[in-house]
Coordinates of C-alpha atoms in Angstrom, one line a residue:
Chain A
X1 CA -114.3 -318.7 125.7
X2 CA -116.2 -321.0 126.5
X3 CA -117.4 -320.7 129.6
X4 CA -119.9 -323.2 131.9
X5 CA -122.6 -322.0 133.8
X6 CA -126.3 -322.0 135.8
X7 CA -129.7 -320.4 133.3
X8 CA -132.7 -319.6 134.5
X9 CA -135.5 -320.6 131.9
X10 CA -139.1 -321.9 131.1
X11 CA -139.6 -324.9 129.1
X12 CA -143.5 -326.1 128.1
X13 CA -144.6 -329.6 128.2
X14 CA -146.9 -331.3 126.4
X15 CA -149.4 -333.2 127.6
X16 CA -148.5 -336.6 125.4
X17 CA -145.6 -336.8 127.3
X18 CA -146.6 -336.5 130.9
X19 CA -146.8 -340.0 131.6
X20 CA -142.4 -340.2 131.1
X21 CA -140.2 -338.7 134.3
X22 CA -140.2 -335.2 134.6
X23 CA -136.8 -334.4 134.5
X24 CA -136.1 -336.7 131.2
X25 CA -138.6 -334.2 129.4
X26 CA -137.9 -331.5 131.3
X27 CA -133.7 -331.8 129.8
X28 CA -135.4 -333.0 126.5
X29 CA -137.6 -329.7 126.4
X30 CA -134.2 -327.5 127.6
X31 CA -132.3 -329.5 124.8
X32 CA -134.7 -328.2 121.6
X33 CA -135.5 -324.8 123.0
X34 CA -131.9 -323.5 124.5
X35 CA -129.4 -325.3 122.6
X36 CA -127.9 -323.8 119.1
X37 CA -129.7 -320.7 120.7
X38 CA -127.0 -317.4 119.9
X39 CA -128.0 -314.7 123.3
X40 CA -125.6 -311.4 123.0
X41 CA -124.6 -312.1 126.2
X42 CA -124.0 -315.1 126.9
X43 CA -122.8 -316.1 123.2
X44 CA -123.9 -319.5 121.6
X45 CA -125.3 -321.8 124.6
X46 CA -123.2 -325.2 123.6
X47 CA -124.9 -327.4 125.6
X48 CA -127.7 -328.1 128.0
X49 CA -125.6 -330.3 131.1
X50 CA -129.1 -330.8 132.6
X51 CA -131.3 -329.5 135.0
X52 CA -130.7 -328.1 138.5
X53 CA -134.3 -327.5 139.7
X54 CA -137.4 -328.2 138.5
X55 CA -140.3 -325.5 139.9
X56 CA -143.7 -326.0 140.2
X57 CA -146.0 -326.3 137.2
X58 CA -148.1 -323.8 134.7
X59 CA -151.2 -324.6 133.1
X60 CA -152.6 -321.1 131.0
X61 CA -155.7 -321.0 130.5
X62 CA -156.2 -322.3 126.5
X63 CA -153.4 -324.3 126.5
X64 CA -152.8 -328.1 127.1
X65 CA -149.1 -328.0 127.8
X66 CA -147.5 -327.7 131.6
X67 CA -145.1 -325.5 131.5
X68 CA -141.9 -325.2 134.2
X69 CA -139.3 -323.0 135.5
X70 CA -136.6 -325.0 135.4
X71 CA -132.8 -323.8 137.0
X72 CA -130.1 -325.1 134.6
X73 CA -126.5 -326.0 134.1
X74 CA -125.3 -325.4 130.7
X75 CA -122.3 -324.4 128.4
X76 CA -122.0 -321.5 126.4
X77 CA -119.2 -320.0 124.2
X78 CA -119.0 -316.3 124.0
X79 CA -116.5 -314.7 121.5
X80 CA -114.5 -311.9 123.5
X81 CA -113.1 -309.2 121.6
X82 CA -109.5 -308.6 122.1
X83 CA -109.5 -312.5 122.8
X84 CA -106.3 -315.2 121.4
X85 CA -108.1 -318.1 119.8
X86 CA -106.0 -320.9 118.1
X87 CA -108.1 -322.4 114.8
X88 CA -108.3 -324.3 111.9
X89 CA -108.7 -322.8 108.5
X90 CA -111.6 -324.0 106.9
X91 CA -112.2 -322.4 103.9
X92 CA -109.9 -319.8 102.0
X93 CA -111.5 -317.1 99.5
X94 CA -110.7 -314.3 97.5
X95 CA -110.7 -312.1 100.7
X96 CA -109.4 -314.3 102.9
X97 CA -109.9 -316.9 105.1
X98 CA -112.7 -318.3 107.2
X99 CA -111.3 -320.1 111.0
X100 CA -113.2 -322.4 112.8
X101 CA -113.5 -320.2 115.9
X102 CA -115.7 -322.2 118.8
X103 CA -119.0 -323.0 117.1
X104 CA -118.9 -319.8 115.1
X105 CA -116.9 -318.9 111.5
X106 CA -114.2 -316.2 112.1
X107 CA -113.3 -314.2 109.0
X108 CA -109.5 -313.4 108.7
X109 CA -109.4 -310.9 105.9
X110 CA -106.6 -310.6 103.5
X111 CA -105.3 -307.4 104.4
X112 CA -104.7 -309.1 108.0
X113 CA -102.4 -311.5 107.5
X114 CA -99.3 -310.9 107.4
X115 CA -97.7 -307.2 106.5
X116 CA -97.1 -307.8 103.1
X117 CA -98.9 -307.8 100.1
X118 CA -101.1 -312.0 100.1
X119 CA -102.2 -313.3 96.9
X120 CA -105.1 -315.4 95.9
X121 CA -104.2 -318.9 94.3
X122 CA -107.0 -320.1 93.3
X123 CA -105.6 -323.3 92.0
X124 CA -104.2 -324.8 94.8
X125 CA -106.9 -322.4 96.9
X126 CA -104.0 -321.0 98.7
X127 CA -103.3 -317.6 100.5
X128 CA -99.9 -316.5 99.8
X129 CA -98.1 -313.6 100.9
X130 CA -95.3 -311.7 97.9
X131 CA -92.3 -311.9 99.4
X132 CA -91.3 -314.6 101.9
X133 CA -93.4 -316.9 100.2
X134 CA -96.0 -317.9 103.4
X135 CA -98.9 -319.6 102.5
X136 CA -102.0 -320.5 104.2
X137 CA -104.2 -323.4 102.8
X138 CA -107.0 -325.3 104.8
X139 CA -106.3 -326.9 107.5
X140 CA -103.9 -324.9 109.3
X141 CA -103.9 -324.4 112.4
X142 CA -103.5 -320.7 113.5
X143 CA -103.5 -318.4 116.3
X144 CA -105.9 -315.2 115.8
X145 CA -107.1 -312.2 117.5
X146 CA -110.5 -311.8 117.5
X147 CA -111.2 -308.0 116.9
X148 CA -115.0 -307.8 115.8
X149 CA -117.5 -309.5 116.8
X150 CA -121.4 -308.8 115.8
X151 CA -123.9 -311.7 117.3
X152 CA -127.0 -312.3 115.6
X153 CA -129.8 -313.4 117.7
X154 CA -132.4 -314.2 115.8
X155 CA -130.4 -315.5 112.8
X156 CA -127.1 -317.1 114.4
X157 CA -126.0 -318.3 111.3
X158 CA -125.2 -315.3 110.6
X159 CA -123.0 -313.7 113.6
X160 CA -119.7 -312.7 111.8
X161 CA -116.3 -312.1 113.5
X162 CA -113.9 -310.3 112.2
X163 CA -109.7 -311.4 112.9
X164 CA -106.3 -310.6 113.1
X165 CA -103.0 -312.4 112.5
X166 CA -101.1 -309.1 111.8
X167 CA -99.5 -308.5 115.9
X168 CA -96.4 -310.4 117.5
X169 CA -97.2 -313.9 118.5
X170 CA -99.9 -314.7 115.8
X171 CA -99.7 -316.0 112.7
X172 CA -99.9 -319.8 111.2
X173 CA -98.6 -322.0 114.0
X174 CA -95.1 -322.8 111.3
X175 CA -94.5 -319.4 111.2
X176 CA -93.9 -318.8 114.8
X177 CA -92.8 -322.0 115.9
X178 CA -89.9 -320.5 113.2
X179 CA -90.0 -317.7 115.1
X180 CA -89.4 -319.1 118.3
X181 CA -86.7 -321.1 117.1
X182 CA -84.5 -318.5 114.8
X183 CA -85.1 -316.4 117.9
X184 CA -83.1 -319.4 120.6
X185 CA -80.7 -319.6 117.5
X186 CA -80.4 -315.8 117.8
X187 CA -79.8 -315.9 121.6
X188 CA -77.8 -318.4 122.0
X189 CA -75.4 -317.3 119.6
X190 CA -74.9 -314.0 121.0
X191 CA -74.3 -315.2 124.2
X192 CA -71.3 -317.7 123.2
X193 CA -69.8 -314.4 121.1
X194 CA -70.3 -311.7 124.2
X195 CA -68.5 -315.0 126.2
X196 CA -65.5 -316.0 124.2
X197 CA -64.8 -311.9 123.2
X198 CA -65.2 -311.1 127.3
X199 CA -62.3 -314.4 127.9
X200 CA -60.2 -313.5 124.5
X201 CA -59.0 -310.0 125.1
X202 CA -56.1 -311.0 123.1
X203 CA -58.0 -311.1 119.8
X204 CA -57.3 -309.4 116.9
X205 CA -59.8 -311.0 114.5
X206 CA -63.8 -311.4 114.3
X207 CA -64.4 -314.6 113.1
X208 CA -65.3 -314.6 109.6
X209 CA -69.3 -317.4 110.3
X210 CA -70.8 -315.2 112.3
X211 CA -73.8 -313.2 111.0
X212 CA -73.9 -309.7 110.8
X213 CA -75.5 -308.7 113.8
X214 CA -73.1 -311.3 115.6
X215 CA -70.3 -309.5 114.3
X216 CA -71.2 -306.2 115.0
X217 CA -71.8 -307.5 118.3
X218 CA -68.9 -309.4 118.9
X219 CA -66.9 -306.0 117.6
X220 CA -68.7 -303.6 120.0
X221 CA -67.3 -306.2 123.0
X222 CA -64.2 -305.6 121.7
X223 CA -64.3 -302.2 122.3
X224 CA -65.5 -302.7 125.6
X225 CA -63.3 -306.3 126.5
X226 CA -64.3 -305.8 130.5
X227 CA -68.0 -305.9 130.5
X228 CA -70.1 -308.0 127.8
X229 CA -73.3 -306.3 128.7
X230 CA -73.5 -303.8 126.5
X231 CA -72.5 -305.8 123.6
X232 CA -75.7 -307.4 123.8
X233 CA -78.1 -304.6 124.9
X234 CA -77.3 -302.9 121.0
X235 CA -77.7 -306.0 119.7
X236 CA -81.1 -306.8 121.1
X237 CA -82.1 -303.2 119.9
X238 CA -80.8 -303.9 116.2
X239 CA -82.9 -307.4 116.6
X240 CA -85.5 -305.6 117.1
X241 CA -85.0 -303.0 114.6
X242 CA -84.6 -306.3 112.2
X243 CA -87.7 -307.4 112.5
X244 CA -89.6 -303.9 112.0
Chain B
X1 CA -167.3 -323.9 155.6
X2 CA -165.4 -327.2 154.5
X3 CA -167.5 -329.0 152.9
X4 CA -166.3 -328.1 148.8
X5 CA -162.7 -328.0 148.5
X6 CA -162.7 -326.3 145.2
X7 CA -165.2 -323.6 144.3
X8 CA -167.8 -324.6 141.0
X9 CA -165.6 -321.6 138.6
X10 CA -162.2 -323.6 140.4
X11 CA -163.9 -326.8 139.4
X12 CA -164.5 -325.8 135.8
X13 CA -161.2 -324.5 135.1
X14 CA -159.6 -327.8 136.6
X15 CA -162.0 -330.3 134.3
X16 CA -161.7 -328.2 131.0
X17 CA -157.5 -327.9 131.7
X18 CA -157.7 -332.0 132.2
X19 CA -159.8 -332.5 129.5
X20 CA -157.8 -330.2 127.2
X21 CA -154.9 -332.5 128.0
X22 CA -156.1 -335.8 127.5
X23 CA -157.4 -334.2 123.9
X24 CA -153.9 -333.9 123.5
X25 CA -152.6 -337.2 124.4
X26 CA -152.1 -337.1 128.4
X27 CA -152.3 -340.2 130.7
X28 CA -155.4 -341.6 131.9
X29 CA -155.3 -342.1 135.7
X30 CA -158.8 -344.3 135.6
X31 CA -160.0 -347.3 134.0
X32 CA -163.5 -346.4 131.4
X33 CA -165.2 -346.7 128.5
X34 CA -165.7 -343.1 127.6
X35 CA -163.6 -341.8 124.6
X36 CA -164.6 -338.8 125.4
X37 CA -162.5 -336.0 126.7
X38 CA -164.0 -334.4 129.1
X39 CA -166.1 -337.2 130.2
X40 CA -163.2 -338.7 131.3
X41 CA -162.4 -335.2 132.8
X42 CA -165.3 -335.0 134.8
X43 CA -165.1 -338.8 136.2
X44 CA -161.6 -338.2 137.4
X45 CA -162.4 -335.2 138.8
X46 CA -165.3 -336.9 140.6
X47 CA -162.7 -339.5 141.6
X48 CA -160.4 -336.9 142.5
X49 CA -157.4 -338.5 140.9
X50 CA -156.5 -335.2 138.9
X51 CA -153.1 -333.8 140.1
X52 CA -153.9 -330.4 139.7
X53 CA -154.5 -327.9 142.9
X54 CA -155.5 -324.2 142.8
X55 CA -153.0 -321.2 143.8
X56 CA -155.0 -318.8 145.3
X57 CA -154.7 -315.5 145.9
X58 CA -154.6 -314.9 149.4
X59 CA -156.4 -311.3 150.0
X60 CA -160.0 -313.7 148.1
X61 CA -159.3 -317.3 149.5
X62 CA -162.5 -317.9 151.8

């Protein structure tokens, strides 16, 4: 999550900049010192917006610089555990995919992409699932959850973020869209069939075109034609069973 | 009592700090031919144009 925050810090202004306006040189010094710095509690400081309060300058013995206590505004990104993020696949490797997570890259391991077996397609730089030929390639938009965070303050580049997509509502944006459409279609079908079953009590045969689950719903609706609600309920239970 | 603004130690510290600043490229506040930072700092001190003050500990200040 990106956060805007007020921070306190100390910057040193070298003597050759003492002729310039103080606010300007303090802000330059703040940017040089704090931008791209990684802190365990703050996350990575992405940008320094500007100095808010500049205190008295201090001159230390034997040093030519002037030190200022400054309160400043900054924007920081902190990857939080359990946070759901939407990002782009920046690289596909043998063992998974790297996603851009704010200023960091997070690893989505092959075992965390889908419930299916995933194989690595080296020629096309893709990760392909075994049964339902879904694939993940560079540039895909995905939604994932952060399940591991290890920030390294000294070496920001070696900070690690672990991700997963093996939960409902997570995955490639296209998969989510397809799942949503399928669900909407199913709901619409169930509503239609239960309504027609309630209205047409004398119907003897179920229409042949409906799917298995809808057909069953229809049969059950017919067995209790006065009340269509139980039919809907039983169908939704079966729908969950199928998804698993 | 009020004749001197700073003690000789404070003056030494201020001139020293200022000379170091000038040596490291800080802009000079006076017109002078001298190229020795210490001489420039001393001249600035004499004219009272150095933007440095002393923060005294209340207990020890006179």
